[in-house]
Amino acid sequence: MSEIDEAADPAALIEAYYDAGWTDGLPVVPPSDASIAATLAAASLQGHEVLGEIPGRNIEVIADKAATNAVMAGCRPEYMPVVVAAVKSLCEAAFAYHGPASSTGGSAMVLVVNGPIARRLGINSGNNAFGQGHRPNATIGRAVRLIMMNAMNTRPGFLDRATLGNPGKYAFCFAEHEEDHPWEPLHVARGLKSHDSAVTLIASNSVYQVYNQLAATPEPLLRCFADALGNAGSPNLRGFNETLIVFAGEHADILKTAGWSRGDVQRFLVEHTRRRVADYKRAARIPGAVTAEDETTWRHVFERPEDILIACAGGRAGSWSACLPGWGKKWTRSITTRVEWRET
Amino acid sequence: MKLFDPTSKPVERAIKLAPRPASPRGLRLGLVDNTKFNSDTLLRKLAERLAARYHVTVSATNRKRSPSHEIDEAGIAALRAESDLVISGIGD
């Protein structure tokens, strides 16, 4: 830490963080000893604790630095347990941080929060769940990106080599709408208890919204998702993929009314998310000349039902849902981490 | 008022480098294929040129699980035992 002369002017202090190169382009909240201490305390952390490491990069994420970035992002102290769980997810070996963090693909680190902490913190799961307007959604996601930039050495143009990036790289955090869900919530589907709080992390290059206002049964509705996920420009057609699908109210209702289980939806999409090899060859996504056999040979995008993560969020009204294709199952796996937190 | 530095530097670890060979002539060559598209082709052509010019022989190859994953310990041990020189790090 250092002293600055313009101490009396908060804007000058904010400018000093810009000058140091420590922001994501938006103004940060200048931390203080008290705010950092409160943030650490809210997660029962000591400043020197190591939250995780990336061995291949010689990176250790220290609690004190994580808390500093969380304050800068605008987090309230009680958000910190969620931030910590997200950082632990980033540091899981199976997430293989280097790829999704540094790739030209420019992934957002998408955080789905489940359980009691989501409700306690007021993380938005309803209207505009991916959009602006809710402090925990905006600042928890932002804290994770600031930690990546500042404490994990993942800066644009250096170890973040995104060709375009995407706006979700600023922040991408939402809660699942557990109260009106066709199935068990995401974290329960991934092995935790319903009373647990959890963060699921998936690296995703893009969000595309899927629209269908006419479908009244699951099959035609899900064909729209299969079509979107199998497009010739999708990443990692070579090695199978993971994806997150977020069903909003009207589409979730169709699946619920029809009595389809989570597994039914997953199996349908594994079967139908495909293109003919000839289509991918014509688009130069598979090398080689098109053969007669290629015209009748299918290339599937997904290998296993569990590679399709399904969450529910968004408004009750509207015929919209979303696909968030993973950066690639072959190279990185989504991670669900329990949030260490007790409701008081 | 204070500025609080939110950054961390990489943890310093001692790395022992192997002595650099004075010449590649006649050495055993290890190849690390990181699975990037065409990396195997590029490495093979590099090895062919080195063989033609310096008479190196490909003694070990390692195909990584993915570009994001490190070489496992067994792979490192094999490269260390069987190679004098290793080529790695194909980008895109």
Coordinates of N, CA and C in Angstrom, one line a residue, chain A residues 2-206:
Chain A
S2 N 0.3 2.3 -0.5 CA 1.1 3.6 -0.6 C 0.2 4.7 -0.3
E3 N 0.8 5.9 0.0 CA 0.1 7.1 0.3 C -0.2 7.9 -1.0
I4 N -1.3 8.5 -1.1 CA -1.5 9.5 -2.2 C -1.8 10.8 -1.6
D5 N -1.5 11.9 -2.4 CA -1.7 13.2 -1.9 C -3.2 13.7 -2.0
E6 N -3.9 13.1 -3.0 CA -5.3 13.6 -3.2 C -6.3 12.9 -2.3
A7 N -5.9 12.7 -1.1 CA -6.7 11.9 -0.2 C -8.1 12.4 0.0
A8 N -8.2 13.7 0.0 CA -9.5 14.3 0.4 C -10.5 14.1 -0.7
D9 N -10.1 13.7 -1.9 CA -11.0 13.6 -3.0 C -11.2 12.2 -3.4
P10 N -12.4 11.6 -3.1 CA -12.6 10.2 -3.4 C -12.3 9.9 -4.9
A11 N -12.7 10.8 -5.8 CA -12.5 10.5 -7.2 C -11.0 10.4 -7.5
A12 N -10.2 11.2 -6.8 CA -8.7 11.1 -7.0 C -8.2 9.7 -6.6
L13 N -8.8 9.2 -5.5 CA -8.4 7.9 -5.1 C -8.8 6.8 -6.1
I14 N -10.0 7.0 -6.6 CA -10.4 6.0 -7.7 C -9.5 6.1 -8.9
E15 N -9.1 7.3 -9.2 CA -8.2 7.5 -10.4 C -6.8 6.9 -10.1
A16 N -6.4 6.9 -8.8 CA -5.1 6.3 -8.5 C -5.2 4.8 -8.8
Y17 N -6.3 4.1 -8.6 CA -6.4 2.7 -8.9 C -6.4 2.5 -10.4
Y18 N -7.0 3.4 -11.1 CA -6.8 3.3 -12.6 C -5.4 3.5 -13.0
D19 N -4.7 4.5 -12.4 CA -3.3 4.7 -12.8 C -2.4 3.5 -12.5
A20 N -2.8 2.8 -11.5 CA -2.0 1.6 -11.1 C -2.3 0.4 -12.0
G21 N -3.3 0.5 -12.8 CA -3.7 -0.6 -13.7 C -4.4 -1.7 -13.0
W22 N -5.1 -1.4 -11.9 CA -5.7 -2.4 -11.1 C -7.2 -2.6 -11.3
T23 N -7.8 -1.9 -12.3 CA -9.2 -2.0 -12.5 C -9.6 -2.8 -13.8
D24 N -10.8 -3.1 -13.9 CA -11.3 -3.8 -15.1 C -11.9 -2.8 -16.1
G25 N -11.6 -1.6 -15.9 CA -12.1 -0.5 -16.8 C -13.2 0.3 -16.2
L26 N -13.9 -0.3 -15.1 CA -14.9 0.4 -14.4 C -14.2 1.0 -13.1
P27 N -14.8 2.0 -12.5 CA -14.2 2.5 -11.2 C -14.4 1.4 -10.2
V28 N -13.4 1.4 -9.3 CA -13.4 0.5 -8.2 C -13.8 1.2 -6.9
V29 N -14.2 0.4 -5.9 CA -14.4 1.0 -4.5 C -13.1 0.9 -3.8
P30 N -12.5 2.0 -3.4 CA -11.2 2.0 -2.7 C -11.4 1.3 -1.4
P31 N -10.5 0.2 -1.2 CA -10.6 -0.5 0.1 C -10.1 0.3 1.2
S32 N -10.4 -0.2 2.4 CA -9.8 0.3 3.6 C -9.4 -0.9 4.5
D33 N -8.6 -0.6 5.5 CA -8.2 -1.7 6.5 C -9.5 -2.3 7.0
A34 N -10.5 -1.5 7.3 CA -11.7 -2.0 8.0 C -12.5 -2.8 7.0
S35 N -12.6 -2.4 5.7 CA -13.5 -3.1 4.8 C -12.8 -4.5 4.4
I36 N -11.5 -4.5 4.3 CA -10.8 -5.8 4.0 C -11.0 -6.7 5.2
A37 N -10.8 -6.2 6.4 CA -10.9 -7.0 7.6 C -12.4 -7.6 7.7
A38 N -13.3 -6.8 7.4 CA -14.7 -7.2 7.5 C -15.0 -8.3 6.5
T39 N -14.4 -8.1 5.3 CA -14.7 -9.1 4.2 C -14.0 -10.4 4.6
L40 N -12.8 -10.4 5.1 CA -12.2 -11.6 5.6 C -13.0 -12.3 6.7
A41 N -13.4 -11.5 7.6 CA -14.2 -12.0 8.8 C -15.5 -12.7 8.3
A42 N -16.1 -12.1 7.3 CA -17.4 -12.7 6.9 C -17.2 -14.1 6.3
A43 N -16.0 -14.4 5.9 CA -15.7 -15.8 5.3 C -14.9 -16.6 6.3
S44 N -14.7 -16.1 7.5 CA -13.9 -16.7 8.5 C -12.5 -17.0 8.0
L45 N -11.9 -16.0 7.4 CA -10.6 -16.2 6.8 C -9.5 -15.4 7.6
Q46 N -8.3 -15.9 7.6 CA -7.2 -15.1 8.0 C -6.5 -14.6 6.7
G47 N -5.9 -13.4 6.8 CA -5.4 -12.8 5.6 C -4.4 -13.6 4.8
H48 N -3.6 -14.4 5.6 CA -2.5 -15.1 4.9 C -2.9 -16.4 4.3
E49 N -4.2 -16.8 4.5 CA -4.6 -18.2 4.1 C -4.5 -18.3 2.5
V50 N -4.2 -19.4 2.1 CA -4.1 -19.7 0.6 C -5.5 -20.3 0.2
L51 N -6.2 -19.7 -0.7 CA -7.5 -20.2 -1.1 C -7.3 -21.2 -2.2
G52 N -6.2 -21.2 -2.9 CA -6.0 -22.1 -4.0 C -4.8 -21.8 -4.7
E53 N -4.4 -22.7 -5.6 CA -3.2 -22.4 -6.4 C -3.3 -23.0 -7.8
I54 N -2.5 -22.4 -8.7 CA -2.4 -22.9 -10.1 C -1.0 -23.2 -10.2
P55 N -0.6 -24.5 -10.0 CA 0.8 -24.9 -10.0 C 1.6 -24.5 -11.3
G56 N 0.9 -24.7 -12.4 CA 1.6 -24.4 -13.7 C 2.0 -22.9 -13.9
R57 N 1.3 -22.1 -13.1 CA 1.6 -20.6 -13.2 C 2.3 -20.1 -12.0
N58 N 2.6 -20.9 -11.1 CA 3.2 -20.5 -9.8 C 2.3 -19.4 -9.1
I59 N 1.0 -19.6 -9.2 CA 0.1 -18.7 -8.6 C -0.5 -19.3 -7.3
E60 N -0.5 -18.5 -6.3 CA -1.3 -18.8 -5.1 C -2.2 -17.7 -4.8
V61 N -3.5 -18.0 -4.6 CA -4.5 -16.9 -4.3 C -4.5 -16.8 -2.8
I62 N -4.1 -15.6 -2.3 CA -4.1 -15.4 -0.9 C -5.3 -14.6 -0.5
A63 N -5.9 -15.0 0.7 CA -7.2 -14.5 1.1 C -7.2 -13.0 1.2
D64 N -6.1 -12.4 1.7 CA -6.0 -10.9 1.8 C -6.2 -10.2 0.5
K65 N -5.6 -10.8 -0.6 CA -5.7 -10.2 -1.9 C -7.1 -10.4 -2.5
A66 N -7.6 -11.6 -2.2 CA -9.0 -11.9 -2.7 C -10.0 -10.9 -2.1
A67 N -9.8 -10.7 -0.8 CA -10.7 -9.8 -0.1 C -10.5 -8.3 -0.6
T68 N -9.3 -7.9 -0.9 CA -9.1 -6.6 -1.4 C -9.8 -6.4 -2.7
N69 N -9.7 -7.4 -3.6 CA -10.4 -7.3 -4.9 C -11.9 -7.4 -4.8
A70 N -12.4 -8.1 -3.8 CA -13.8 -8.2 -3.6 C -14.3 -6.8 -3.1
V71 N -13.6 -6.2 -2.3 CA -14.0 -4.8 -1.8 C -14.0 -3.9 -3.1
M72 N -12.9 -4.0 -3.8 CA -12.8 -3.1 -5.0 C -14.0 -3.3 -6.0
A73 N -14.5 -4.6 -6.1 CA -15.6 -4.9 -7.0 C -16.9 -4.4 -6.5
G74 N -16.9 -4.0 -5.2 CA -18.2 -3.5 -4.7 C -19.0 -4.5 -3.8
C75 N -18.3 -5.6 -3.5 CA -19.0 -6.6 -2.7 C -19.2 -6.1 -1.3
R76 N -20.4 -6.5 -0.7 CA -20.5 -6.4 0.7 C -19.8 -7.6 1.3
P77 N -19.4 -7.4 2.6 CA -18.6 -8.5 3.2 C -19.2 -9.9 3.2
E78 N -20.6 -9.9 3.3 CA -21.2 -11.2 3.4 C -21.3 -11.9 2.0
Y79 N -20.8 -11.2 1.0 CA -20.7 -11.9 -0.3 C -19.5 -12.8 -0.4
M80 N -18.5 -12.6 0.5 CA -17.2 -13.2 0.4 C -17.2 -14.7 0.3
P81 N -18.1 -15.4 1.1 CA -18.1 -16.9 1.0 C -18.4 -17.4 -0.4
V82 N -19.2 -16.7 -1.1 CA -19.5 -17.1 -2.5 C -18.3 -16.8 -3.4
V83 N -17.6 -15.7 -3.2 CA -16.4 -15.4 -4.0 C -15.3 -16.5 -3.7
V84 N -15.2 -16.8 -2.4 CA -14.2 -17.8 -2.1 C -14.5 -19.2 -2.8
A85 N -15.7 -19.6 -2.8 CA -16.1 -20.8 -3.4 C -15.8 -20.8 -4.9
A86 N -16.0 -19.6 -5.5 CA -15.8 -19.5 -6.9 C -14.3 -19.6 -7.2
V87 N -13.5 -18.9 -6.3 CA -12.0 -19.0 -6.5 C -11.5 -20.4 -6.3
K88 N -12.1 -21.1 -5.4 CA -11.7 -22.5 -5.2 C -12.0 -23.3 -6.4
S89 N -13.1 -23.0 -7.0 CA -13.5 -23.7 -8.3 C -12.5 -23.4 -9.4
L90 N -12.1 -22.2 -9.5 CA -11.1 -21.8 -10.5 C -9.8 -22.6 -10.3
C91 N -9.5 -22.9 -9.1 CA -8.2 -23.6 -8.8 C -8.3 -25.1 -8.8
E92 N -9.5 -25.6 -9.0 CA -9.6 -27.1 -9.1 C -8.8 -27.6 -10.3
A93 N -8.1 -28.7 -10.1 CA -7.2 -29.2 -11.2 C -8.1 -29.5 -12.5
A94 N -9.3 -30.0 -12.2 CA -10.2 -30.4 -13.4 C -10.7 -29.2 -14.2
F95 N -10.7 -28.1 -13.6 CA -11.1 -26.9 -14.3 C -10.0 -26.5 -15.3
A96 N -8.7 -26.9 -15.0 CA -7.6 -26.6 -15.9 C -7.5 -25.1 -16.3
Y97 N -7.3 -24.3 -15.3 CA -7.5 -22.8 -15.4 C -6.8 -22.2 -16.6
H98 N -5.6 -22.6 -16.9 CA -4.8 -21.9 -17.9 C -5.6 -21.8 -19.2
G99 N -6.3 -22.9 -19.6 CA -7.0 -22.9 -20.9 C -8.1 -21.9 -21.0
P100 N -9.1 -22.1 -20.2 CA -10.3 -21.2 -20.2 C -9.9 -19.7 -19.8
A101 N -8.9 -19.5 -19.0 CA -8.6 -18.2 -18.6 C -7.8 -17.4 -19.7
S102 N -7.0 -18.2 -20.4 CA -6.0 -17.5 -21.3 C -6.4 -17.7 -22.8
S103 N -7.3 -18.5 -23.1 CA -7.6 -18.9 -24.5 C -8.0 -17.7 -25.3
T104 N -7.7 -17.7 -26.6 CA -8.3 -16.7 -27.5 C -9.8 -16.8 -27.5
G105 N -10.4 -17.9 -27.1 CA -11.9 -18.0 -27.0 C -12.5 -17.0 -26.1
G106 N -11.8 -16.5 -25.1 CA -12.3 -15.4 -24.3 C -13.6 -15.7 -23.5
S107 N -13.4 -16.7 -22.6 CA -14.6 -17.2 -21.9 C -14.9 -16.3 -20.7
A108 N -16.2 -16.2 -20.5 CA -16.7 -15.7 -19.2 C -16.7 -16.8 -18.2
M109 N -16.4 -16.4 -16.9 CA -16.5 -17.4 -15.8 C -17.9 -17.3 -15.3
V110 N -18.8 -18.2 -15.7 CA -20.2 -18.1 -15.3 C -20.4 -18.8 -14.0
L111 N -21.0 -18.1 -13.1 CA -21.3 -18.6 -11.7 C -22.7 -18.8 -11.5
V112 N -23.2 -20.0 -11.2 CA -24.6 -20.3 -10.8 C -24.6 -20.6 -9.3
V113 N -25.3 -19.8 -8.6 CA -25.3 -19.9 -7.1 C -26.6 -20.6 -6.7
N114 N -26.5 -21.6 -5.9 CA -27.6 -22.3 -5.3 C -27.7 -22.3 -3.8
G115 N -28.8 -22.6 -3.3 CA -29.0 -22.8 -1.9 C -29.3 -21.6 -1.1
P116 N -29.3 -21.8 0.3 CA -29.8 -20.7 1.1 C -29.1 -19.4 1.0
I117 N -27.8 -19.5 0.7 CA -27.0 -18.2 0.6 C -27.5 -17.3 -0.5
A118 N -28.0 -18.0 -1.6 CA -28.4 -17.2 -2.7 C -29.6 -16.3 -2.3
R119 N -30.5 -16.9 -1.5 CA -31.7 -16.2 -1.1 C -31.3 -15.2 -0.1
R120 N -30.4 -15.5 0.9 CA -30.0 -14.6 1.9 C -29.4 -13.3 1.3
L121 N -28.5 -13.5 0.3 CA -27.8 -12.4 -0.3 C -28.7 -11.6 -1.3
G122 N -29.8 -12.2 -1.7 CA -30.6 -11.6 -2.7 C -30.0 -11.7 -4.1
I123 N -29.3 -12.7 -4.4 CA -28.8 -12.9 -5.8 C -30.0 -13.1 -6.7
N124 N -30.0 -12.3 -7.7 CA -31.2 -12.4 -8.6 C -31.3 -13.7 -9.4
S125 N -32.4 -14.3 -9.4 CA -32.7 -15.5 -10.2 C -33.9 -15.3 -11.1
G126 N -34.5 -14.1 -11.1 CA -35.7 -13.9 -11.8 C -35.5 -13.0 -13.0
N127 N -36.4 -12.1 -13.2 CA -36.3 -11.2 -14.4 C -34.9 -10.7 -14.6
N128 N -34.4 -10.7 -15.8 CA -33.1 -10.1 -16.1 C -32.0 -10.7 -15.3
A129 N -32.1 -12.1 -15.1 CA -31.1 -12.7 -14.3 C -29.6 -12.6 -14.8
F130 N -29.5 -12.4 -16.1 CA -28.1 -12.3 -16.6 C -27.8 -10.8 -16.8
G131 N -28.7 -9.9 -16.5 CA -28.5 -8.5 -16.8 C -28.2 -7.7 -15.6
Q132 N -28.3 -6.4 -15.7 CA -27.9 -5.4 -14.8 C -28.9 -5.2 -13.7
G133 N -28.5 -4.5 -12.6 CA -29.5 -4.1 -11.6 C -29.4 -4.7 -10.2
H134 N -28.6 -5.8 -10.1 CA -28.6 -6.4 -8.8 C -27.2 -6.5 -8.3
R135 N -27.0 -5.9 -7.1 CA -25.6 -5.8 -6.6 C -24.8 -7.1 -6.4
P136 N -25.4 -8.1 -5.8 CA -24.6 -9.3 -5.6 C -24.3 -10.0 -7.0
N137 N -25.2 -10.0 -7.9 CA -24.9 -10.6 -9.2 C -23.7 -9.8 -9.8
A138 N -23.8 -8.5 -9.8 CA -22.8 -7.7 -10.5 C -21.4 -7.8 -9.8
T139 N -21.4 -7.7 -8.5 CA -20.2 -7.5 -7.8 C -19.5 -8.9 -7.5
I140 N -20.2 -9.9 -7.3 CA -19.6 -11.2 -7.0 C -18.9 -11.7 -8.3
G141 N -19.6 -11.6 -9.4 CA -19.0 -11.9 -10.7 C -17.8 -11.0 -11.0
R142 N -17.9 -9.7 -10.7 CA -16.8 -8.8 -11.0 C -15.6 -9.1 -10.1
A143 N -15.9 -9.5 -8.8 CA -14.8 -9.8 -7.9 C -13.9 -10.9 -8.4
V144 N -14.6 -11.9 -9.0 CA -13.9 -13.1 -9.5 C -13.0 -12.7 -10.7
R145 N -13.5 -11.8 -11.5 CA -12.7 -11.4 -12.7 C -11.5 -10.5 -12.2
L146 N -11.8 -9.6 -11.2 CA -10.7 -8.8 -10.7 C -9.6 -9.7 -10.0
I147 N -10.0 -10.7 -9.3 CA -9.1 -11.6 -8.7 C -8.2 -12.3 -9.7
M148 N -8.9 -12.7 -10.8 CA -8.1 -13.3 -11.9 C -7.1 -12.3 -12.5
M149 N -7.5 -11.1 -12.7 CA -6.6 -10.1 -13.3 C -5.5 -9.7 -12.3
N150 N -5.8 -9.5 -11.1 CA -4.9 -8.9 -10.2 C -4.1 -9.9 -9.4
A151 N -4.8 -10.9 -8.9 CA -4.1 -11.9 -8.0 C -3.8 -13.2 -8.7
M152 N -4.2 -13.3 -10.0 CA -3.9 -14.6 -10.7 C -3.2 -14.2 -12.0
N153 N -2.8 -13.0 -12.1 CA -1.9 -12.6 -13.2 C -2.5 -12.8 -14.6
T154 N -3.8 -12.7 -14.7 CA -4.5 -13.0 -15.9 C -5.0 -11.7 -16.5
R155 N -4.1 -10.9 -17.1 CA -4.5 -9.6 -17.6 C -4.6 -9.7 -19.2
P156 N -5.6 -8.9 -19.7 CA -5.8 -8.8 -21.1 C -4.5 -8.5 -21.8
G157 N -4.2 -9.2 -22.9 CA -3.0 -9.0 -23.7 C -1.8 -9.6 -23.1
F158 N -1.9 -10.2 -21.9 CA -0.7 -10.9 -21.3 C -1.1 -12.3 -21.2
L159 N -1.6 -12.8 -20.1 CA -2.0 -14.2 -20.0 C -3.5 -14.3 -20.2
D160 N -4.2 -13.3 -20.6 CA -5.6 -13.4 -21.1 C -5.5 -13.0 -22.6
R161 N -5.6 -13.9 -23.5 CA -5.3 -13.7 -24.9 C -6.6 -13.7 -25.7
A162 N -7.7 -13.3 -25.1 CA -9.0 -13.3 -25.8 C -9.0 -12.5 -27.1
T163 N -9.5 -13.1 -28.1 CA -9.6 -12.4 -29.4 C -10.6 -11.3 -29.3
L164 N -11.8 -11.6 -28.9 CA -12.8 -10.6 -28.7 C -13.3 -10.5 -27.3
G165 N -13.2 -11.6 -26.5 CA -13.8 -11.6 -25.2 C -15.3 -11.5 -25.3
N166 N -15.9 -11.3 -24.2 CA -17.4 -11.1 -24.3 C -17.8 -10.3 -23.0
P167 N -18.9 -9.6 -23.1 CA -19.3 -8.8 -21.9 C -19.4 -9.5 -20.6
G168 N -19.6 -10.8 -20.7 CA -19.7 -11.6 -19.5 C -18.4 -11.7 -18.7
K169 N -17.3 -11.3 -19.4 CA -16.0 -11.3 -18.7 C -15.9 -10.2 -17.6
Y170 N -16.8 -9.2 -17.7 CA -16.8 -8.3 -16.5 C -17.4 -8.9 -15.3
A171 N -18.5 -9.6 -15.5 CA -19.2 -10.3 -14.4 C -20.3 -11.2 -14.9
F172 N -20.4 -12.4 -14.4 CA -21.5 -13.3 -14.8 C -21.8 -14.2 -13.7
C173 N -22.8 -13.8 -12.9 CA -23.2 -14.5 -11.7 C -24.8 -14.4 -11.6
F174 N -25.4 -15.5 -11.4 CA -26.8 -15.4 -11.1 C -27.2 -16.6 -10.2
A175 N -28.4 -16.6 -9.7 CA -28.9 -17.7 -8.8 C -29.9 -18.5 -9.6
E176 N -30.0 -19.7 -9.2 CA -31.0 -20.6 -9.8 C -32.4 -20.3 -9.1
H177 N -33.4 -20.3 -9.9 CA -34.8 -20.1 -9.4 C -35.3 -21.4 -8.8
E178 N -35.0 -21.7 -7.6 CA -35.2 -23.0 -7.0 C -36.7 -23.2 -6.6
E179 N -37.4 -22.1 -6.4 CA -38.7 -22.3 -5.8 C -39.7 -22.8 -6.8
D180 N -39.5 -22.6 -8.1 CA -40.5 -23.0 -9.1 C -39.7 -23.7 -10.2
H181 N -39.2 -24.9 -9.8 CA -38.3 -25.6 -10.6 C -38.9 -26.9 -11.0
P182 N -38.7 -27.3 -12.3 CA -39.3 -28.6 -12.6 C -38.6 -29.8 -12.0
W183 N -37.4 -29.6 -11.6 CA -36.6 -30.7 -11.0 C -35.8 -30.3 -9.8
E184 N -34.9 -31.2 -9.3 CA -34.1 -30.8 -8.2 C -33.1 -29.7 -8.7
P185 N -32.6 -28.8 -7.9 CA -31.7 -27.7 -8.3 C -30.4 -28.3 -8.8
L186 N -29.7 -27.4 -9.5 CA -28.4 -27.8 -10.1 C -27.4 -28.5 -9.1
H187 N -27.3 -27.8 -8.0 CA -26.2 -28.3 -7.1 C -26.6 -29.7 -6.5
V188 N -27.9 -30.0 -6.4 CA -28.4 -31.3 -5.9 C -28.1 -32.3 -7.0
A189 N -28.4 -31.9 -8.3 CA -28.1 -32.8 -9.4 C -26.7 -33.2 -9.5
R190 N -25.8 -32.3 -8.9 CA -24.4 -32.5 -9.0 C -23.8 -33.1 -7.6
G191 N -24.7 -33.6 -6.8 CA -24.3 -34.4 -5.7 C -24.3 -33.7 -4.3
L192 N -24.8 -32.5 -4.2 CA -24.8 -31.8 -2.9 C -26.3 -31.9 -2.4
K193 N -26.4 -31.5 -1.1 CA -27.7 -31.5 -0.5 C -28.5 -30.2 -0.8
S194 N -29.8 -30.3 -0.7 CA -30.6 -29.1 -1.0 C -30.4 -28.0 0.0
H195 N -30.0 -28.4 1.2 CA -29.7 -27.3 2.2 C -28.3 -26.8 2.1
D196 N -27.5 -27.4 1.2 CA -26.1 -26.8 1.0 C -26.3 -25.5 0.2
S197 N -25.3 -24.6 0.3 CA -25.1 -23.5 -0.6 C -23.9 -23.9 -1.5
A198 N -24.0 -23.5 -2.8 CA -23.0 -23.9 -3.7 C -22.8 -22.9 -4.9
V199 N -21.6 -23.0 -5.5 CA -21.4 -22.3 -6.7 C -21.0 -23.3 -7.7
T200 N -21.6 -23.2 -8.9 CA -21.2 -24.0 -10.1 C -20.5 -23.0 -11.1
L201 N -19.3 -23.4 -11.4 CA -18.5 -22.5 -12.4 C -18.4 -23.3 -13.7
I202 N -18.7 -22.6 -14.7 CA -18.4 -23.1 -16.1 C -17.9 -22.0 -17.0
A203 N -16.9 -22.3 -17.7 CA -16.3 -21.3 -18.6 C -17.1 -21.3 -19.9
S204 N -17.6 -20.2 -20.3 CA -18.4 -20.2 -21.5 C -18.1 -19.0 -22.4
N205 N -17.9 -19.3 -23.7 CA -17.5 -18.3 -24.7 C -18.7 -17.3 -24.9
S206 N -19.9 -17.8 -24.8 CA -21.0 -17.0 -25.3 C -22.3 -17.3 -24.7

